[in-house]
PDB file of C-alpha atoms in Angstrom:
ATOM      1  CA  UNK A   1      21.119  -6.742  -4.097  1.00 55.00           C
ATOM      2  CA  UNK A   2      24.112  -6.876  -1.957  1.00 58.00           C
ATOM      3  CA  UNK A   3      23.663 -10.038   0.143  1.00 64.00           C
ATOM      4  CA  UNK A   4      24.579  -7.899   3.321  1.00 65.00           C
ATOM      5  CA  UNK A   5      21.044  -5.724   2.955  1.00 70.00           C
ATOM      6  CA  UNK A   6      18.675  -8.310   2.126  1.00 77.00           C
ATOM      7  CA  UNK A   7      18.312  -9.470   5.686  1.00 82.00           C
ATOM      8  CA  UNK A   8      17.798  -5.726   6.401  1.00 82.00           C
ATOM      9  CA  UNK A   9      14.994  -5.802   3.855  1.00 82.00           C
ATOM     10  CA  UNK A  10      13.160  -9.218   5.389  1.00 85.00           C
ATOM     11  CA  UNK A  11      12.930  -7.113   8.579  1.00 87.00           C
ATOM     12  CA  UNK A  12      11.257  -4.198   6.805  1.00 86.00           C
ATOM     13  CA  UNK A  13       8.699  -6.507   5.061  1.00 86.00           C
ATOM     14  CA  UNK A  14       8.206  -8.533   8.507  1.00 89.00           C
ATOM     15  CA  UNK A  15       7.853  -5.486  10.580  1.00 90.00           C
ATOM     16  CA  UNK A  16       5.574  -3.554   8.002  1.00 89.00           C
ATOM     17  CA  UNK A  17       3.419  -6.246   7.579  1.00 88.00           C
ATOM     18  CA  UNK A  18       3.123  -6.677  11.179  1.00 90.00           C
ATOM     19  CA  UNK A  19       1.997  -2.869  11.514  1.00 89.00           C
ATOM     20  CA  UNK A  20      -0.576  -2.981   8.982  1.00 88.00           C
ATOM     21  CA  UNK A  21      -2.130  -6.225  10.134  1.00 90.00           C
ATOM     22  CA  UNK A  22      -1.901  -4.385  13.690  1.00 90.00           C
ATOM     23  CA  UNK A  23      -3.447  -1.313  12.537  1.00 89.00           C
ATOM     24  CA  UNK A  24      -6.244  -2.725  10.257  1.00 86.00           C
ATOM     25  CA  UNK A  25      -6.941  -5.508  13.015  1.00 87.00           C
ATOM     26  CA  UNK A  26      -6.985  -3.342  16.059  1.00 88.00           C
ATOM     27  CA  UNK A  27      -7.339   0.243  15.607  1.00 85.00           C
ATOM     28  CA  UNK A  28      -9.698   0.899  12.543  1.00 82.00           C
ATOM     29  CA  UNK A  29     -12.568  -1.631  13.950  1.00 83.00           C
ATOM     30  CA  UNK A  30     -12.187   0.210  17.174  1.00 86.00           C
ATOM     31  CA  UNK A  31     -12.543   3.642  16.071  1.00 83.00           C
ATOM     32  CA  UNK A  32     -14.763   2.759  12.720  1.00 79.00           C
ATOM     33  CA  UNK A  33     -18.177   4.313  12.986  1.00 76.00           C
ATOM     34  CA  UNK A  34     -18.017   7.019  15.970  1.00 84.00           C
ATOM     35  CA  UNK A  35     -14.736   8.686  15.343  1.00 85.00           C
ATOM     36  CA  UNK A  36     -14.072   9.374  11.871  1.00 83.00           C
ATOM     37  CA  UNK A  37     -10.620  11.283  12.254  1.00 90.00           C
ATOM     38  CA  UNK A  38      -9.228   8.382  14.467  1.00 89.00           C
ATOM     39  CA  UNK A  39     -10.494   5.982  11.675  1.00 87.00           C
ATOM     40  CA  UNK A  40      -9.202   7.857   8.818  1.00 87.00           C
ATOM     41  CA  UNK A  41      -5.937   8.636  10.297  1.00 91.00           C
ATOM     42  CA  UNK A  42      -5.663   5.051  11.088  1.00 90.00           C
ATOM     43  CA  UNK A  43      -6.433   3.744   7.686  1.00 89.00           C
ATOM     44  CA  UNK A  44      -3.735   6.067   5.887  1.00 92.00           C
ATOM     45  CA  UNK A  45      -0.965   4.819   8.876  1.00 91.00           C
ATOM     46  CA  UNK A  46      -1.979   1.179   7.593  1.00 90.00           C
ATOM     47  CA  UNK A  47      -2.190   2.310   4.169  1.00 92.00           C
ATOM     48  CA  UNK A  48       1.328   3.671   4.123  1.00 93.00           C
ATOM     49  CA  UNK A  49       2.403   0.277   6.006  1.00 92.00           C
ATOM     50  CA  UNK A  50       0.895  -1.613   3.385  1.00 92.00           C
ATOM     51  CA  UNK A  51       2.710   0.145   0.593  1.00 94.00           C
ATOM     52  CA  UNK A  52       5.691  -0.390   2.607  1.00 92.00           C
ATOM     53  CA  UNK A  53       5.471  -4.138   2.633  1.00 93.00           C
ATOM     54  CA  UNK A  54       5.269  -4.227  -1.270  1.00 93.00           C
ATOM     55  CA  UNK A  55       7.931  -2.023  -1.515  1.00 93.00           C
ATOM     56  CA  UNK A  56       9.846  -4.568   0.406  1.00 91.00           C
ATOM     57  CA  UNK A  57       8.667  -7.120  -1.918  1.00 90.00           C
ATOM     58  CA  UNK A  58       9.774  -5.057  -4.989  1.00 90.00           C
ATOM     59  CA  UNK A  59      12.921  -4.498  -4.033  1.00 88.00           C
ATOM     60  CA  UNK A  60      13.557  -8.151  -2.659  1.00 87.00           C
ATOM     61  CA  UNK A  61      12.036  -9.648  -6.144  1.00 86.00           C
ATOM     62  CA  UNK A  62      13.962  -7.224  -8.476  1.00 83.00           C
ATOM     63  CA  UNK A  63      16.362  -8.626 -11.013  1.00 82.00           C
ATOM     64  CA  UNK A  64      16.957  -5.305 -12.881  1.00 80.00           C
ATOM     65  CA  UNK A  65      18.982  -5.668 -15.766  1.00 80.00           C
ATOM     66  CA  UNK A  66      17.447  -2.327 -17.023  1.00 83.00           C
ATOM     67  CA  UNK A  67      15.636   0.624 -15.560  1.00 85.00           C
ATOM     68  CA  UNK A  68      11.938  -0.750 -15.208  1.00 87.00           C
ATOM     69  CA  UNK A  69       8.723   1.192 -16.377  1.00 87.00           C
ATOM     70  CA  UNK A  70       6.756   2.640 -13.995  1.00 91.00           C
ATOM     71  CA  UNK A  71       4.128   2.186 -15.648  1.00 94.00           C
ATOM     72  CA  UNK A  72       2.226  -0.222 -13.349  1.00 93.00           C
ATOM     73  CA  UNK A  73       2.938   2.416 -10.796  1.00 94.00           C
ATOM     74  CA  UNK A  74       0.944   4.961 -12.546  1.00 96.00           C
ATOM     75  CA  UNK A  75      -1.772   2.228 -13.012  1.00 96.00           C
ATOM     76  CA  UNK A  76      -1.740   1.520  -9.363  1.00 96.00           C
ATOM     77  CA  UNK A  77      -1.849   5.182  -8.116  1.00 96.00           C
ATOM     78  CA  UNK A  78      -4.588   5.923 -10.560  1.00 97.00           C
ATOM     79  CA  UNK A  79      -6.837   2.717  -9.182  1.00 97.00           C
ATOM     80  CA  UNK A  80      -6.049   4.230  -5.674  1.00 97.00           C
ATOM     81  CA  UNK A  81      -7.412   7.747  -6.484  1.00 97.00           C
ATOM     82  CA  UNK A  82     -10.527   6.409  -8.572  1.00 97.00           C
ATOM     83  CA  UNK A  83     -11.068   3.969  -5.848  1.00 95.00           C
ATOM     84  CA  UNK A  84     -11.328   6.644  -2.870  1.00 94.00           C
ATOM     85  CA  UNK A  85     -12.996   8.876  -4.651  1.00 96.00           C
ATOM     86  CA  UNK A  86     -15.731   6.291  -5.832  1.00 95.00           C
ATOM     87  CA  UNK A  87     -16.011   5.500  -1.945  1.00 91.00           C
ATOM     88  CA  UNK A  88     -16.441   9.113  -1.463  1.00 91.00           C
ATOM     89  CA  UNK A  89     -18.745   9.451  -4.079  1.00 93.00           C
ATOM     90  CA  UNK A  90     -21.047   6.714  -2.543  1.00 91.00           C
ATOM     91  CA  UNK A  91     -20.516   8.419   0.770  1.00 87.00           C
ATOM     92  CA  UNK A  92     -22.059  11.550  -0.648  1.00 90.00           C
ATOM     93  CA  UNK A  93     -25.095  10.199  -2.388  1.00 90.00           C
ATOM     94  CA  UNK A  94     -26.389   8.757   0.726  1.00 86.00           C
ATOM     95  CA  UNK A  95     -24.711   5.002   0.740  1.00 85.00           C
ATOM     96  CA  UNK A  96     -22.661   5.065   3.787  1.00 81.00           C
ATOM     97  CA  UNK A  97     -20.590   2.022   4.939  1.00 77.00           C
ATOM     98  CA  UNK A  98     -23.493   1.483   7.760  1.00 76.00           C
ATOM     99  CA  UNK A  99     -26.008   1.057   5.282  1.00 80.00           C
ATOM    100  CA  UNK A 100     -24.250  -1.085   2.339  1.00 81.00           C
ATOM    101  CA  UNK A 101     -20.913  -2.533   3.416  1.00 78.00           C
ATOM    102  CA  UNK A 102     -20.804  -4.688   0.210  1.00 83.00           C
ATOM    103  CA  UNK A 103     -20.789  -2.068  -2.113  1.00 87.00           C
ATOM    104  CA  UNK A 104     -17.618  -0.718  -0.590  1.00 88.00           C
ATOM    105  CA  UNK A 105     -15.767  -3.939  -1.267  1.00 88.00           C
ATOM    106  CA  UNK A 106     -14.937  -2.764  -5.110  1.00 91.00           C
ATOM    107  CA  UNK A 107     -13.309   0.568  -3.893  1.00 92.00           C
ATOM    108  CA  UNK A 108     -11.538  -1.419  -0.928  1.00 90.00           C
ATOM    109  CA  UNK A 109     -10.230  -4.034  -3.064  1.00 93.00           C
ATOM    110  CA  UNK A 110      -9.217  -0.806  -5.767  1.00 95.00           C
ATOM    111  CA  UNK A 111      -7.395   0.687  -2.908  1.00 95.00           C
ATOM    112  CA  UNK A 112      -5.190  -2.462  -1.794  1.00 94.00           C
ATOM    113  CA  UNK A 113      -4.479  -3.438  -5.397  1.00 95.00           C
ATOM    114  CA  UNK A 114      -3.766  -0.190  -6.293  1.00 96.00           C
ATOM    115  CA  UNK A 115      -1.232   0.714  -3.163  1.00 96.00           C
ATOM    116  CA  UNK A 116       0.426  -3.054  -3.932  1.00 95.00           C
ATOM    117  CA  UNK A 117       1.270  -1.707  -7.326  1.00 95.00           C
ATOM    118  CA  UNK A 118       2.262   1.513  -6.636  1.00 96.00           C
ATOM    119  CA  UNK A 119       4.468   0.130  -3.738  1.00 95.00           C
ATOM    120  CA  UNK A 120       6.503  -3.021  -5.647  1.00 94.00           C
ATOM    121  CA  UNK A 121       6.669  -0.463  -8.948  1.00 94.00           C
ATOM    122  CA  UNK A 122       8.511   1.881  -6.602  1.00 95.00           C
ATOM    123  CA  UNK A 123      10.810  -0.948  -5.026  1.00 93.00           C
ATOM    124  CA  UNK A 124      11.738  -2.451  -8.518  1.00 92.00           C
ATOM    125  CA  UNK A 125      12.890   0.953  -9.611  1.00 93.00           C
ATOM    126  CA  UNK A 126      14.793   1.381  -6.652  1.00 91.00           C
ATOM    127  CA  UNK A 127      16.637  -1.765  -6.892  1.00 89.00           C
ATOM    128  CA  UNK A 128      17.232  -0.767 -10.733  1.00 89.00           C
ATOM    129  CA  UNK A 129      18.936   2.638  -9.782  1.00 90.00           C
ATOM    130  CA  UNK A 130      20.525   0.874  -6.844  1.00 87.00           C
ATOM    131  CA  UNK A 131      22.125  -1.575  -9.313  1.00 84.00           C
ATOM    132  CA  UNK A 132      23.175   0.860 -11.753  1.00 85.00           C
ATOM    133  CA  UNK A 133      24.802   3.410  -9.517  1.00 84.00           C
ATOM    134  CA  UNK A 134      27.000   0.261  -8.063  1.00 76.00           C
TER     135      UNK A 134
END
């Protein structure tokens, strides 16, 4: 990676991390049980910012010599989708987060681990493609 772009990636990492913390710490608790639409919107924006954090980490830590496999990215995307579907299934069966918040911990962890793997894999792949093009 060129030394000229490294500070920009640090700025991206810091700002995306800040946006993630603000959204998950402020907006989600403000809207959660009462306004489902705004809660979902805040979660989606927070998830995108969280994924961008790990994209920047993947770009900053990549030392590409060859094009990396996207297997971890595929696993992360699958883990994200299965976790969201599991949470939706629990809700459809009547186990709402208000009743059993602890039951939603496993799908919640799966969502964030999946997004982290996906963002990190995309970042590594992008850095490798840029190194090949140079």
